[in-house]
Coordinates of C-alpha atoms in Angstrom, one line a residue:
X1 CA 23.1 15.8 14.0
X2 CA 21.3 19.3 13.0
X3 CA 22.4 22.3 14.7
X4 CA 20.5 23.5 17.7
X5 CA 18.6 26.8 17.0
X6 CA 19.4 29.3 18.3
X7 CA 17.5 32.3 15.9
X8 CA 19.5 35.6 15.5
X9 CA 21.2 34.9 18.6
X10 CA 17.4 35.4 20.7
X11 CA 17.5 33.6 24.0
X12 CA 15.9 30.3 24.5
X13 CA 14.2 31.9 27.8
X14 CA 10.0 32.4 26.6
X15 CA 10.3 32.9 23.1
X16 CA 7.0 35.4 22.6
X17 CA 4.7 33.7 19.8
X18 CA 3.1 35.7 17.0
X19 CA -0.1 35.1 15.1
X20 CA -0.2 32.7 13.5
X21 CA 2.7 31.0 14.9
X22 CA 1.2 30.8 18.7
X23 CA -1.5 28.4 17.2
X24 CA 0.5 26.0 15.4
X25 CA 2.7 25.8 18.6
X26 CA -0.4 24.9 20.9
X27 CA -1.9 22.2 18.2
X28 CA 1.3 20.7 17.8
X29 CA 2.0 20.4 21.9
X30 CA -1.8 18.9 22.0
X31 CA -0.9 16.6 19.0
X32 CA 2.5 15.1 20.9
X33 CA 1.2 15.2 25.1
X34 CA 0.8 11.8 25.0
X35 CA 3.9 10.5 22.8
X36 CA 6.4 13.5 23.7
X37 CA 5.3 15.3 27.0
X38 CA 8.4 17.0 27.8
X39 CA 8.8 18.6 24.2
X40 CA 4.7 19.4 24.7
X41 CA 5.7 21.2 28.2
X42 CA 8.2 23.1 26.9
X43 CA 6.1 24.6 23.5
X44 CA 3.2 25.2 26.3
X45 CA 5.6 27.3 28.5
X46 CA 6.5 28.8 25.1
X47 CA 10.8 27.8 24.9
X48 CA 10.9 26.6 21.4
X49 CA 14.9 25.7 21.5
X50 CA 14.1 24.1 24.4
X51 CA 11.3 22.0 22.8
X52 CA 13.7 21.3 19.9
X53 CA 16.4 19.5 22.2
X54 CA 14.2 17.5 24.3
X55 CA 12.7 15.6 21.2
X56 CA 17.1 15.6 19.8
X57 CA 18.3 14.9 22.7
X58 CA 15.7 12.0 23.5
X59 CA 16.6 10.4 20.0
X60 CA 20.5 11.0 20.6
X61 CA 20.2 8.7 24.1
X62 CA 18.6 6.4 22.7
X63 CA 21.0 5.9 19.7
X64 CA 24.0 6.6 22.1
X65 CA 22.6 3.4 24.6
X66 CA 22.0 1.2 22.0
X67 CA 25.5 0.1 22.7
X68 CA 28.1 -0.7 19.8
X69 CA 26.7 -4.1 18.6
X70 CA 22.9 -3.3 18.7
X71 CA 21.1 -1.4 16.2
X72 CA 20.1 1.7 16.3
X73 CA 17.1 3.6 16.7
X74 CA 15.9 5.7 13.9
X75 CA 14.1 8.9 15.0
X76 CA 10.3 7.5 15.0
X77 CA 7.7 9.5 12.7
X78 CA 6.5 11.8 15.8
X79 CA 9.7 12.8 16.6
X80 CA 10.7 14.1 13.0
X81 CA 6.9 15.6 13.3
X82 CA 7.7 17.4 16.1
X83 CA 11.1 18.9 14.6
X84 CA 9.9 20.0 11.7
X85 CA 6.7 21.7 13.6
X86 CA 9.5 23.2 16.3
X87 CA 11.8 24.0 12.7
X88 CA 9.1 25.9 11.4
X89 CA 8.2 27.9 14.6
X90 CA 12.1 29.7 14.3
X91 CA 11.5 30.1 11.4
X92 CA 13.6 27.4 9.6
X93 CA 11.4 26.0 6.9
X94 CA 14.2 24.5 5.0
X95 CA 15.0 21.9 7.9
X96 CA 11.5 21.8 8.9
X97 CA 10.6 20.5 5.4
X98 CA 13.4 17.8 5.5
X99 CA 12.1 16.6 8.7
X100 CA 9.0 16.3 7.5
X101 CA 9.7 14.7 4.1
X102 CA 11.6 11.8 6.3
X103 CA 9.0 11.6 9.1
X104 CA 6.4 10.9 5.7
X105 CA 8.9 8.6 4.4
X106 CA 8.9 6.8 7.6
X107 CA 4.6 5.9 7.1
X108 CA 4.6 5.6 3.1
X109 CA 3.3 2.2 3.5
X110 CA -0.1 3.8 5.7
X111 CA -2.4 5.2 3.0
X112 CA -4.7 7.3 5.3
X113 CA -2.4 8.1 7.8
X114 CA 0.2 9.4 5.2
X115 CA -2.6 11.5 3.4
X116 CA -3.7 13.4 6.5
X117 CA 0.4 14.1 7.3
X118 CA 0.8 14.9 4.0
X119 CA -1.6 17.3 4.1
X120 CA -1.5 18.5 7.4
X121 CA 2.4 19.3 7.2
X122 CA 1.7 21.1 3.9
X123 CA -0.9 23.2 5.5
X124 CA 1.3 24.5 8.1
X125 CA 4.6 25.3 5.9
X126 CA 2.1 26.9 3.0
X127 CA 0.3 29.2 6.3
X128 CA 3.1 30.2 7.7
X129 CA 5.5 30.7 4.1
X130 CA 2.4 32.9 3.6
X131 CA 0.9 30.2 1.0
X132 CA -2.5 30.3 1.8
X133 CA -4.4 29.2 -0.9
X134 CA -2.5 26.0 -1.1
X135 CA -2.8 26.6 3.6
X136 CA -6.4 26.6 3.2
X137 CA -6.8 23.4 0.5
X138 CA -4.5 21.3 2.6
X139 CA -6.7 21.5 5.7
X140 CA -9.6 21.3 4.1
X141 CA -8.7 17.8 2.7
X142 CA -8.0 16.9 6.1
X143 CA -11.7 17.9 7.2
X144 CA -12.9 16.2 4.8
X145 CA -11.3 12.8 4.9
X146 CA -14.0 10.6 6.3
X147 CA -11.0 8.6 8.3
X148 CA -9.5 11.3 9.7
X149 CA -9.5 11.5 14.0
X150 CA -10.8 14.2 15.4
X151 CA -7.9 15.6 17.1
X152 CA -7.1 16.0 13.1
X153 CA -10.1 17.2 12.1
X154 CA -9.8 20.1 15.2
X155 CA -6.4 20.7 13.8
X156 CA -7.4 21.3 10.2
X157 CA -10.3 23.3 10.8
X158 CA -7.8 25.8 12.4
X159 CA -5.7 25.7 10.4
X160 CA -8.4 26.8 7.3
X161 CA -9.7 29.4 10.1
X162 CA -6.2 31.2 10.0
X163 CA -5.7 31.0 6.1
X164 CA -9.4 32.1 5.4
X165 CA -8.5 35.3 7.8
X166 CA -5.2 36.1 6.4
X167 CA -7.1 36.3 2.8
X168 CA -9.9 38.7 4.5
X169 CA -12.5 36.3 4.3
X170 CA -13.6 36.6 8.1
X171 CA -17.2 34.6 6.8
X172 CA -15.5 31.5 5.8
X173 CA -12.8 31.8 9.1
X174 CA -15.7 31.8 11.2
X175 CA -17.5 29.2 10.1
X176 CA -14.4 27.1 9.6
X177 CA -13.7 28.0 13.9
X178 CA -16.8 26.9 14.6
X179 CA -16.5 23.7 12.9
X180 CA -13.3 23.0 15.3
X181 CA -15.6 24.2 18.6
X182 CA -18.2 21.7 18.2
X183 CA -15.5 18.9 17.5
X184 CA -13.6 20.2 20.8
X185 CA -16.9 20.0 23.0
X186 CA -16.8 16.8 22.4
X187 CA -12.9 15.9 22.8
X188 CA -11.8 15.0 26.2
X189 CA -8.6 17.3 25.8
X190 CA -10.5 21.0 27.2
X191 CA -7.1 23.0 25.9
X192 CA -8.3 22.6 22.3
X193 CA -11.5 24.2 23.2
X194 CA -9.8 26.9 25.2
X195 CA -6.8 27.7 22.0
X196 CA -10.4 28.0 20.0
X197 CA -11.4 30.9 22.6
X198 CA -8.1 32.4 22.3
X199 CA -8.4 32.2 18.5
X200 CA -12.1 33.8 18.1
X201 CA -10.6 36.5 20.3
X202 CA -8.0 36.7 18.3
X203 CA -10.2 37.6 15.3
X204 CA -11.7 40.4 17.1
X205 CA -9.5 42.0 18.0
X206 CA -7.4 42.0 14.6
X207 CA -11.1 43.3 13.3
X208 CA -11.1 45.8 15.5
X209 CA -8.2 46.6 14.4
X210 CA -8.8 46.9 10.9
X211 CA -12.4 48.0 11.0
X212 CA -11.1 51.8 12.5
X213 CA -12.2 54.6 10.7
X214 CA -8.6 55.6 10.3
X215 CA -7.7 52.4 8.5
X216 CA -10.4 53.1 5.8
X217 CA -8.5 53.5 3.2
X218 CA -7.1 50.3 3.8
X219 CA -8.8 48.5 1.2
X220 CA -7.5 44.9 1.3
X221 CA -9.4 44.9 4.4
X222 CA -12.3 47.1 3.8
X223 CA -13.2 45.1 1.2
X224 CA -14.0 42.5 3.5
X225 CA -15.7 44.5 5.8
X226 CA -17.5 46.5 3.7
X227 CA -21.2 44.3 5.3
X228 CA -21.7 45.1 9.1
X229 CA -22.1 41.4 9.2
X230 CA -17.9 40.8 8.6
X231 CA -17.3 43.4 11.9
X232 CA -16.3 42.6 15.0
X233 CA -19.4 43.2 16.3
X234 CA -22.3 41.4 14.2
X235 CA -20.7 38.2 13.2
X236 CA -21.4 34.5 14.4
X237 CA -18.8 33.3 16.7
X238 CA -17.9 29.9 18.7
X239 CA -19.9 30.0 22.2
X240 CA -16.9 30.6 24.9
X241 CA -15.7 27.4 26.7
X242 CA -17.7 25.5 29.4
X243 CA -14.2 23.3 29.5
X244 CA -12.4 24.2 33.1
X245 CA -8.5 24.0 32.4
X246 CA -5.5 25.7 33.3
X247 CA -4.1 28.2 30.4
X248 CA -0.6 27.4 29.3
X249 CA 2.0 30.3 29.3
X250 CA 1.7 31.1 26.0
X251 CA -1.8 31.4 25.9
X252 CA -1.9 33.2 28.6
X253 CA 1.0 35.3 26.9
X254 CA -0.9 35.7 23.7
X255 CA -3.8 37.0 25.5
X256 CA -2.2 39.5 27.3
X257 CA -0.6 41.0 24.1
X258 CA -4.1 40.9 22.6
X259 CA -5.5 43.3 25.1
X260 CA -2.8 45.6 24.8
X261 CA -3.4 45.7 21.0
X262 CA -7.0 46.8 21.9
X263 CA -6.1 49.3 24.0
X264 CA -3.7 50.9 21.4
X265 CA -6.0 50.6 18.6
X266 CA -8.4 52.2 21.6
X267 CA -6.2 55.5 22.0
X268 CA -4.2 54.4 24.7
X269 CA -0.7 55.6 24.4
X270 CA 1.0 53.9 27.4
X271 CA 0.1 50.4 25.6
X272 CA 2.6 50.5 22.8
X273 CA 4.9 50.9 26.0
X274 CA 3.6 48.0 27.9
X275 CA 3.6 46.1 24.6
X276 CA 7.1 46.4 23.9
X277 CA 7.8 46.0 27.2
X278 CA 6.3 42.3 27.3
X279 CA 8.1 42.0 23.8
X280 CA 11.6 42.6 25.5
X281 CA 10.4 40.4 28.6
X282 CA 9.9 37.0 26.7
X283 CA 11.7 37.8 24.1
X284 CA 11.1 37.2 20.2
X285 CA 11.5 33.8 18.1
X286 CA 13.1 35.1 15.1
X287 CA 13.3 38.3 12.5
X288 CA 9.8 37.1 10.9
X289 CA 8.0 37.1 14.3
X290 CA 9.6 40.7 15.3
X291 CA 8.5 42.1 11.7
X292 CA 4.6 40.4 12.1
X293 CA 4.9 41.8 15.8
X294 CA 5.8 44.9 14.7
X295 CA 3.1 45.4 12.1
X296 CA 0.4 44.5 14.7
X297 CA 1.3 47.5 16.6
X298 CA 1.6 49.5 13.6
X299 CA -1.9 49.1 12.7
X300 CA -3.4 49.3 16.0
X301 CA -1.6 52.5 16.6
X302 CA -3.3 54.0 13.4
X303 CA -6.6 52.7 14.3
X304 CA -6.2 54.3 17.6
X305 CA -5.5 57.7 15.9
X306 CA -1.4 57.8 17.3
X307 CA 0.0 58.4 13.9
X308 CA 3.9 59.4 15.4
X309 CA 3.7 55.9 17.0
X310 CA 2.9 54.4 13.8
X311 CA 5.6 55.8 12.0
X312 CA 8.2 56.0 14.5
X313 CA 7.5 51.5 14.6
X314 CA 7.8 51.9 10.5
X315 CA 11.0 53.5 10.9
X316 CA 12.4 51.4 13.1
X317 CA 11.3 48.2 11.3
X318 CA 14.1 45.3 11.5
X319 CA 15.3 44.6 8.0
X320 CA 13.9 41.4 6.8
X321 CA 12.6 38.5 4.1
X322 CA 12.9 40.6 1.7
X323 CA 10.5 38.8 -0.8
X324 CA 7.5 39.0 2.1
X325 CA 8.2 42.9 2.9
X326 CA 7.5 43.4 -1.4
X327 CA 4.6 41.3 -0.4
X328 CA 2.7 41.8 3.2
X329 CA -0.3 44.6 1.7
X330 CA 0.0 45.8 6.0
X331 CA 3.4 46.3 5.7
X332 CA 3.4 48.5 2.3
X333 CA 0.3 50.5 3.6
X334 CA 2.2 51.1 6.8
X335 CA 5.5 52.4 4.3
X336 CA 2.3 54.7 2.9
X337 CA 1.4 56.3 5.9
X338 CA 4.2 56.7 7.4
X339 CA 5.7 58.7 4.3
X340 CA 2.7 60.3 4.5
X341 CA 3.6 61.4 8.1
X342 CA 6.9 63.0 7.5
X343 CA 5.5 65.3 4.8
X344 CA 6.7 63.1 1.4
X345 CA 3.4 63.2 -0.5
X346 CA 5.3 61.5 -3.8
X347 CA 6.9 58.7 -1.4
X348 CA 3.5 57.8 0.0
X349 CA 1.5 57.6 -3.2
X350 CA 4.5 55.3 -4.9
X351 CA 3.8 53.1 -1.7
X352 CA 0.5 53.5 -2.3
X353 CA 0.5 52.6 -5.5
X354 CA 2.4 49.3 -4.8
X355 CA 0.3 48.5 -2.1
X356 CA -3.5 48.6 -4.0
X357 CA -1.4 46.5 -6.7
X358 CA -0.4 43.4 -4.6
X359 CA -3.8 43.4 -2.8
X360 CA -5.0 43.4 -6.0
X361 CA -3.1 41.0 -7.1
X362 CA -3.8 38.9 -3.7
X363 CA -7.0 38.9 -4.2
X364 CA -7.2 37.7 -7.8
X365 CA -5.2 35.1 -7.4
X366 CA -6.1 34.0 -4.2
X367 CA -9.9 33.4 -4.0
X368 CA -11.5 30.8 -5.6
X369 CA -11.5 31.0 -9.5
X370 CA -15.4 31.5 -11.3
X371 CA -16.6 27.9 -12.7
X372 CA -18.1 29.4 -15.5
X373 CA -14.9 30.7 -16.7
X374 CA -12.6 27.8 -16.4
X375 CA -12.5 24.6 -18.5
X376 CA -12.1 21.0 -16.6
X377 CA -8.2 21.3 -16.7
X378 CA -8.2 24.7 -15.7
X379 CA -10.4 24.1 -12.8
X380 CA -8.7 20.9 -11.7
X381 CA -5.2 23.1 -11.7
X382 CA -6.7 25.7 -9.7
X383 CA -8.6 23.3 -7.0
X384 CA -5.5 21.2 -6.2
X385 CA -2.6 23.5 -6.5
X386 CA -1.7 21.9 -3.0
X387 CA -1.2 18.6 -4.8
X388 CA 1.8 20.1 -6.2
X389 CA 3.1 21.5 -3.3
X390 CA 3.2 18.1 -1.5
X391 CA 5.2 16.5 -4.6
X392 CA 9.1 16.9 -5.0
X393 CA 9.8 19.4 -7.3
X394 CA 10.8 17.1 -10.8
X395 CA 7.4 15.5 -10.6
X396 CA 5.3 18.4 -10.3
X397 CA 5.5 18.4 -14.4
X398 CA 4.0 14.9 -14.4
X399 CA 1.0 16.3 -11.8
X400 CA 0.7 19.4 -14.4
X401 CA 0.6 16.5 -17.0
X402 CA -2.4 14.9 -15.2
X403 CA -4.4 17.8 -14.8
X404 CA -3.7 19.2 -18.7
X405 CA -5.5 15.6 -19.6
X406 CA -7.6 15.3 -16.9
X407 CA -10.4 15.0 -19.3
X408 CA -9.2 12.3 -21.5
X409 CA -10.7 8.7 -20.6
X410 CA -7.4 6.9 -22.0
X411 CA -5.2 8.7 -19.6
X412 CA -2.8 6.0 -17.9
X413 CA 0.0 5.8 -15.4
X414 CA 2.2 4.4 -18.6
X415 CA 1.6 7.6 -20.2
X416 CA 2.4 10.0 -17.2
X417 CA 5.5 8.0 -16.6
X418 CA 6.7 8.0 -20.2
X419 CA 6.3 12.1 -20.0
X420 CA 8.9 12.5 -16.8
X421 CA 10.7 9.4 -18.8
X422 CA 10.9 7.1 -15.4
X423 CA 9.6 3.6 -14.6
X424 CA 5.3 2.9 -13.9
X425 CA 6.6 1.9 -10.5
X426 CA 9.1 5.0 -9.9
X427 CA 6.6 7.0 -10.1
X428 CA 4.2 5.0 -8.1
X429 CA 6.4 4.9 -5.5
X430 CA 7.1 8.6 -5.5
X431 CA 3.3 9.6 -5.7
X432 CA 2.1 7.1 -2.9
X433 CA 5.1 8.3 -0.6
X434 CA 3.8 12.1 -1.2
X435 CA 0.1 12.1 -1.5
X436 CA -0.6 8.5 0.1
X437 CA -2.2 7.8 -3.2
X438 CA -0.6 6.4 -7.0
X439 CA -1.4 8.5 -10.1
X440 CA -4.1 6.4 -10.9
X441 CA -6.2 7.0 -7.5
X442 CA -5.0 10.6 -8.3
X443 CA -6.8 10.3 -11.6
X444 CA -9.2 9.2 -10.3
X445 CA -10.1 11.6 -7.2
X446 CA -9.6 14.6 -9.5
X447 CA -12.3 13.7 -11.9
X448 CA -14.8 12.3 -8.6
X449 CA -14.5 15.7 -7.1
X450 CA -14.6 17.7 -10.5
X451 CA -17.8 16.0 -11.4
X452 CA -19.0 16.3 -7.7
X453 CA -18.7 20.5 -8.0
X454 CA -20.1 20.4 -11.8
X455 CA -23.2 18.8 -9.8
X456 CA -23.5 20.9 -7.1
X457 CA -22.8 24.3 -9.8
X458 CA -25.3 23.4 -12.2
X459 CA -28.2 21.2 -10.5
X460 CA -29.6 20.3 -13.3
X461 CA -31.8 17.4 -14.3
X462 CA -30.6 13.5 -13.7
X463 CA -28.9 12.7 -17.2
X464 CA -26.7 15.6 -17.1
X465 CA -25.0 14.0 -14.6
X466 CA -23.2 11.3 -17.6
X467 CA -22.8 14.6 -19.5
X468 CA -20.6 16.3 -16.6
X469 CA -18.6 12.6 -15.8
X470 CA -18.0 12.6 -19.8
X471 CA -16.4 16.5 -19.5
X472 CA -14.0 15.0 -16.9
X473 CA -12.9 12.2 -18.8
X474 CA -15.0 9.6 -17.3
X475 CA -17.4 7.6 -19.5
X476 CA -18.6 4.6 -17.9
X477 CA -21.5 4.5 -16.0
X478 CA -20.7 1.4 -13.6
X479 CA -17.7 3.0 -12.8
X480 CA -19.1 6.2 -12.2
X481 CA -21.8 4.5 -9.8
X482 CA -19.2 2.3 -7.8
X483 CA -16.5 5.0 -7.8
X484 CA -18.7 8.0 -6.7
X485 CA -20.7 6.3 -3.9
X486 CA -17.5 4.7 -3.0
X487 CA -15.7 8.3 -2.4
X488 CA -18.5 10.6 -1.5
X489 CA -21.0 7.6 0.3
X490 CA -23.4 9.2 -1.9
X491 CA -24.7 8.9 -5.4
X492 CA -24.2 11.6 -8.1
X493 CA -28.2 12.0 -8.2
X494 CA -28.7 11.9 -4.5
X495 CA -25.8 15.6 -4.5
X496 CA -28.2 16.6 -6.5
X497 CA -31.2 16.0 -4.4
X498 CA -29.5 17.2 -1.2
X499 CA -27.8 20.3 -2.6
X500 CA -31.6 21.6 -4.5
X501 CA -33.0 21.3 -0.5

């Protein structure tokens, strides 16, 4: 049996959830009320061990009373679910990703409901490994998989909310969060509607934040910003609740440190007090949380003009994943200023420096690449880098092999399996327990969706739509018909039609 967490020795009383970790906590309780009620309780008052060793010890008594002649009862696929989710919360995304490779194993043989996993679980371990190009394509997959539930559907649309704020594209988070609104005004759950209105406040008050005077040099952000439109202030926003339900404690938690970032990035000195205060209260889940907690307060301390607050937090920074602190742009702009602070005018501009490089470097490789400057195989790599991330590690090279010949028409499963020199139904296997889907249907959806965006790019007249299928590797016309309508309930001329309106 795994070891219990316990996270840099943190009690189990409370744990205090950051952004975005207080989100996936409240999705995953909603996802399990029904199936796992006492592990939802427990994520809903916010005690993540605690969560963890309902849903272990559950599976432990029921081994334990199958008696010595019966047979044993495996963990079921919402229990592993569940782990992994709770894993991930404390930060342990080594365990959480074998617990959710064998709760996937456990459904190989359910094509849709293995995709949607698939994906979902990818989502949330690229988002919170700070992934979140590959976050943002894994949840939109989700959305738009026609046999996806809702409850899914609400879930993935979060999910691409967070991702799409974390890359400074507040445009794109919004519309994403109001996506998930109008499919939780029609759910019968309210507390998806109500983690929604906790969310949108979330956004503006980290835009708040970050749209301070004092922070304009902060150009990761500012370049988002830079239209009144993307402030606080001017942009369109779910509608709050009309749902009536209690708030669970960590909502109610999260909220509570939300105003108290406002009113430090307002000025107000005694907050950064009350802050930590409530920090020390519930407690923190693990190193990663502190640091993300930490750099909250940080930037609402500059905003609100309380510089020696700032710095003193920078100083006192926990050490920690060393790869993110060479990473996080707030966490190198806070080094900046807070060298800046103590007089070191050659310290701050080397942190400086380094920080205008990597949100640089963020944003380049981050948004979405130009059409116009990608070949087919270039484009397909670059739209479905989250393929690879859902694939074991040795047959990523046989993915990368589908996309470099994506736009061959005589490119076979034979051929990919002959590359990674394994059997046709090795890799079968491997592909459909992953993705939910053989290298074949892979083929085949990366072409359909490739000729789909050529469409929608270039709107042009009906016969270049054989012209774009041909680019893609994909030369006959009856299959073309069949396969397109069949994946998009549409046909390539009626995109057209409907895109030029």
């Amino acid at each position: 049996m795994p070891g219990r967490p316990n996270p840099d020795g943190v009690s189990s009383q409370e744990n205090q959830a950051m952004y975005p970790t207080v989100y996936m906590a409240l999705l995953s309780a909603l996802k399990f009320r029904n199936t796992l009620p006492r592990y939802t309780a427990a994520i809903l008052d916010g005690d993540f061990s605690r969560a963890y060793c309902t849903v272990d010890d559950a599976a432990d008594a029921a081994r334990n009373g199958a008696g010595n002649g019966a047979k044993q009862r495996e963990r079921s696929n919402e229990e592993l679910t569940a782990l992994a989710d709770v894993s991930m919360l404390i930060d342990d995304a080594e365990k959480a990703e074998e617990y959710y490779r064998r709760a996937q194993k456990m459904i190989w043989k359910d094509d849709v409901q293995l995709r949607v996993q698939s994906c979902r679980n990818t989502g949330w371990t690229s988002l919170m490994l700070g992934r979140l190009s590959v976050a943002q394509r894994s949840f939109a997959r989700i959305a738009a998989q026609a046999d996806a539930q809702v409850e899914e559907r609400i879930e993935a649309y979060v999910g691409m909310s967070l991702a799409h704020h974390q890359l400074a594209q507040q445009q794109a988070a919004d519309d994403a969060l109001i996506e998930a609104a109008d499919l939780a005004d029609a759910c019968s759950e309210p507390r998806y509607r109500l983690m929604i209105d906790l969310l949108a406040e979330e956004f503006d008050v980290r835009l708040q934040v970050r749209a301070a005077r004092a922070l304009n040099d902060h150009a990761f952000w500012q370049s988002a910003l830079a239209c009144s439109s993307m402030g606080p202030g001017g942009r369109t926003r779910p509608e709050p609740a009309s749902a009536i339900a209690s708030r669970p404690a960590i909502h109610a938690r999260r909220s509570e440190e939300l105003l108290g970032m406002a009113r430090l990035a307002n000025g107000e000195r005694h907050a950064s007090a009350q802050l930590l205060a409530a920090r020390a209260r519930h407690g923190a889940v693990s190193t990663r949380q502190v640091f993300h907690a930490n750099l909250d307060m940080m930037l609402a301390a500059l905003a609100g003009g309380l510089d020696d607050i700032a710095a003193d937090i920078m100083d006192r920074m926990p050490p920690g994943n060393a790869e993110e602190q060479r990473r996080n742009v707030d966490y190198l702009y806070g080094l900046s200023k807070a060298a800046a602070r103590r007089g070191n005018a050659a310290e701050a501009l080397k942190f400086y420096s380094h920080y205008t490089a990597e949100a640089l470097r963020c944003l380049r490789t981050e948004a979405p690449p130009l059409r116009a400057a990608h070949s087919t195989r270039q484009r397909a790599n670059a739209a479905s880098d989250d393929v690879a991330a859902r694939l074991p590690a040795k047959y990523r090279r046989a993915y990368r092999y589908i996309v470099e010949n994506i736009d061959r028409e005589d490119l076979t499963t034979r051929e990919v399996a002959a590359e990674l020199d394994v059997t046709m139904r090795t890799i079968q296997l491997v592909f459909k327990r992953a993705l939910g889907v053989t290298p074949c249907g892979l083929i085949r959806s990366l072409r359909l969706e490739g000729i789909r965006e050529d469409l929608l790019a270039e709107n042009g007249p009906a016969p270049a739509v054989f012209d774009t299928a041909a680019r893609w590797g994909l030369k006959s016309r009856s299959t073309l018909a069949k396969g397109y309508r069949k994946y998009f309930d549409e046909s390539p001329s009626e995109t057209i039609v409907a895109h030029a309106r």
